[in-house]
Short mmCIF file of C-alpha atoms in Angstrom, two decimals:
data_model
loop_
_atom_site.label_atom_id
_atom_site.label_comp_id
_atom_site.label_asym_id
_atom_site.label_seq_id
_atom_site.Cartn_x
_atom_site.Cartn_y
_atom_site.Cartn_z
CA SER X 1 0.14 -0.20 0.18
CA PRO X 2 1.20 3.31 -0.56
CA GLY X 3 1.55 3.93 3.40
CA ILE X 4 3.96 1.39 3.93
CA LEU X 5 5.60 2.66 0.80
CA PHE X 6 5.96 6.03 2.14
CA GLN X 7 7.18 4.62 5.42
CA TRP X 8 10.11 2.69 4.00
CA GLN X 9 10.96 5.51 1.91
CA LYS X 10 11.67 7.65 4.88
CA LEU X 11 13.57 4.99 6.93
CA TYR X 12 15.59 4.67 3.68
CA ALA X 13 16.52 8.19 3.68
CA ARG X 14 17.05 8.30 7.37
CA ASP X 15 18.80 5.24 8.22
CA GLY X 16 19.99 3.82 4.91
CA ILE X 17 19.35 0.41 4.02
CA SER X 18 20.05 -1.56 7.19
CA ARG X 19 16.91 -0.43 8.57
CA LEU X 20 14.68 -1.63 6.08
CA LYS X 21 16.38 -5.12 7.09
CA PRO X 22 13.68 -7.28 9.34
CA GLN X 23 14.04 -6.35 13.09
CA LYS X 24 13.66 -9.12 15.73
CA LYS X 25 10.53 -8.41 18.17
CA GLY X 26 9.47 -9.60 21.36
CA ARG X 27 11.15 -10.82 24.12
CA PRO X 28 14.92 -11.89 23.77
CA VAL X 29 15.07 -15.56 24.06
CA MET X 30 16.15 -17.14 27.77
CA THR X 31 19.07 -19.13 27.72
CA ASN X 32 19.22 -22.21 30.19
CA THR X 33 22.27 -21.05 32.50
CA SER X 34 23.47 -23.63 34.69
CA SER X 35 24.91 -22.50 38.01
CA SER X 36 27.90 -24.28 37.87
CA SER X 37 30.55 -24.03 35.48
CA LYS X 38 32.65 -26.76 37.12
CA PRO X 39 32.66 -30.69 36.49
CA VAL X 40 30.99 -31.84 40.68
CA GLU X 41 34.25 -33.37 40.72
CA GLN X 42 36.11 -30.20 41.14
CA MET X 43 33.34 -28.03 43.14
CA THR X 44 34.07 -27.88 46.67
CA GLU X 45 31.60 -29.04 49.46
CA GLU X 46 30.06 -25.55 50.05
CA GLU X 47 29.90 -24.68 45.89
CA LEU X 48 28.19 -28.59 45.95
CA ARG X 49 25.64 -27.07 48.94
CA GLU X 50 24.73 -23.97 47.53
CA GLU X 51 24.02 -26.12 44.01
CA LEU X 52 21.61 -28.27 46.14
CA ALA X 53 20.22 -25.43 47.85
CA TYR X 54 19.41 -23.80 44.20
CA LEU X 55 18.31 -26.96 42.62
CA ARG X 56 15.79 -27.73 45.52
CA ALA X 57 14.47 -23.64 45.21
CA GLU X 58 14.18 -24.37 41.82
CA ASN X 59 11.99 -27.97 42.00
CA ASP X 60 9.96 -25.80 44.90
CA VAL X 61 8.89 -22.95 42.13
CA LEU X 62 8.16 -25.78 39.41
CA LYS X 63 6.12 -27.77 41.64
CA LYS X 64 3.60 -24.95 42.67
CA LEU X 65 3.84 -23.53 39.14
CA GLU X 66 2.12 -26.99 38.63
CA ALA X 67 -0.12 -27.33 41.29
CA LEU X 68 -1.53 -23.35 40.43
CA ALA X 69 -1.76 -24.75 36.66
CA GLN X 70 -4.07 -27.79 37.64
CA ALA X 71 -6.00 -25.85 39.76
CA ARG X 72 -6.74 -23.57 36.89
CA LYS X 73 -7.61 -26.36 34.97
CA LYS X 74 -9.84 -27.65 37.58
CA LYS X 75 -11.59 -24.02 38.39
CA ALA X 76 -12.34 -24.10 34.31
CA LYS X 77 -13.59 -27.30 34.23
CA THR X 78 -16.17 -26.72 37.53
CA ARG X 79 -17.32 -23.45 35.57
CA ARG X 80 -18.81 -25.11 32.17
#
């Protein structure tokens, strides 16, 4: 349409050809970061305890999320 072409012309005139290339939209992808960068055999006892605490907390969060999802499904079924 003429409106889109006009916008493209403005972008090209202002910023050049690089501005016409598709831009990424939305939230950036989250990478799966590991709390430990060393192999388990090389970790100190304190590092192992910290990782264990982190993994337990992560597990608790995932369990709670699953319970909330189940409750929401159950509530949706009873409304029907």
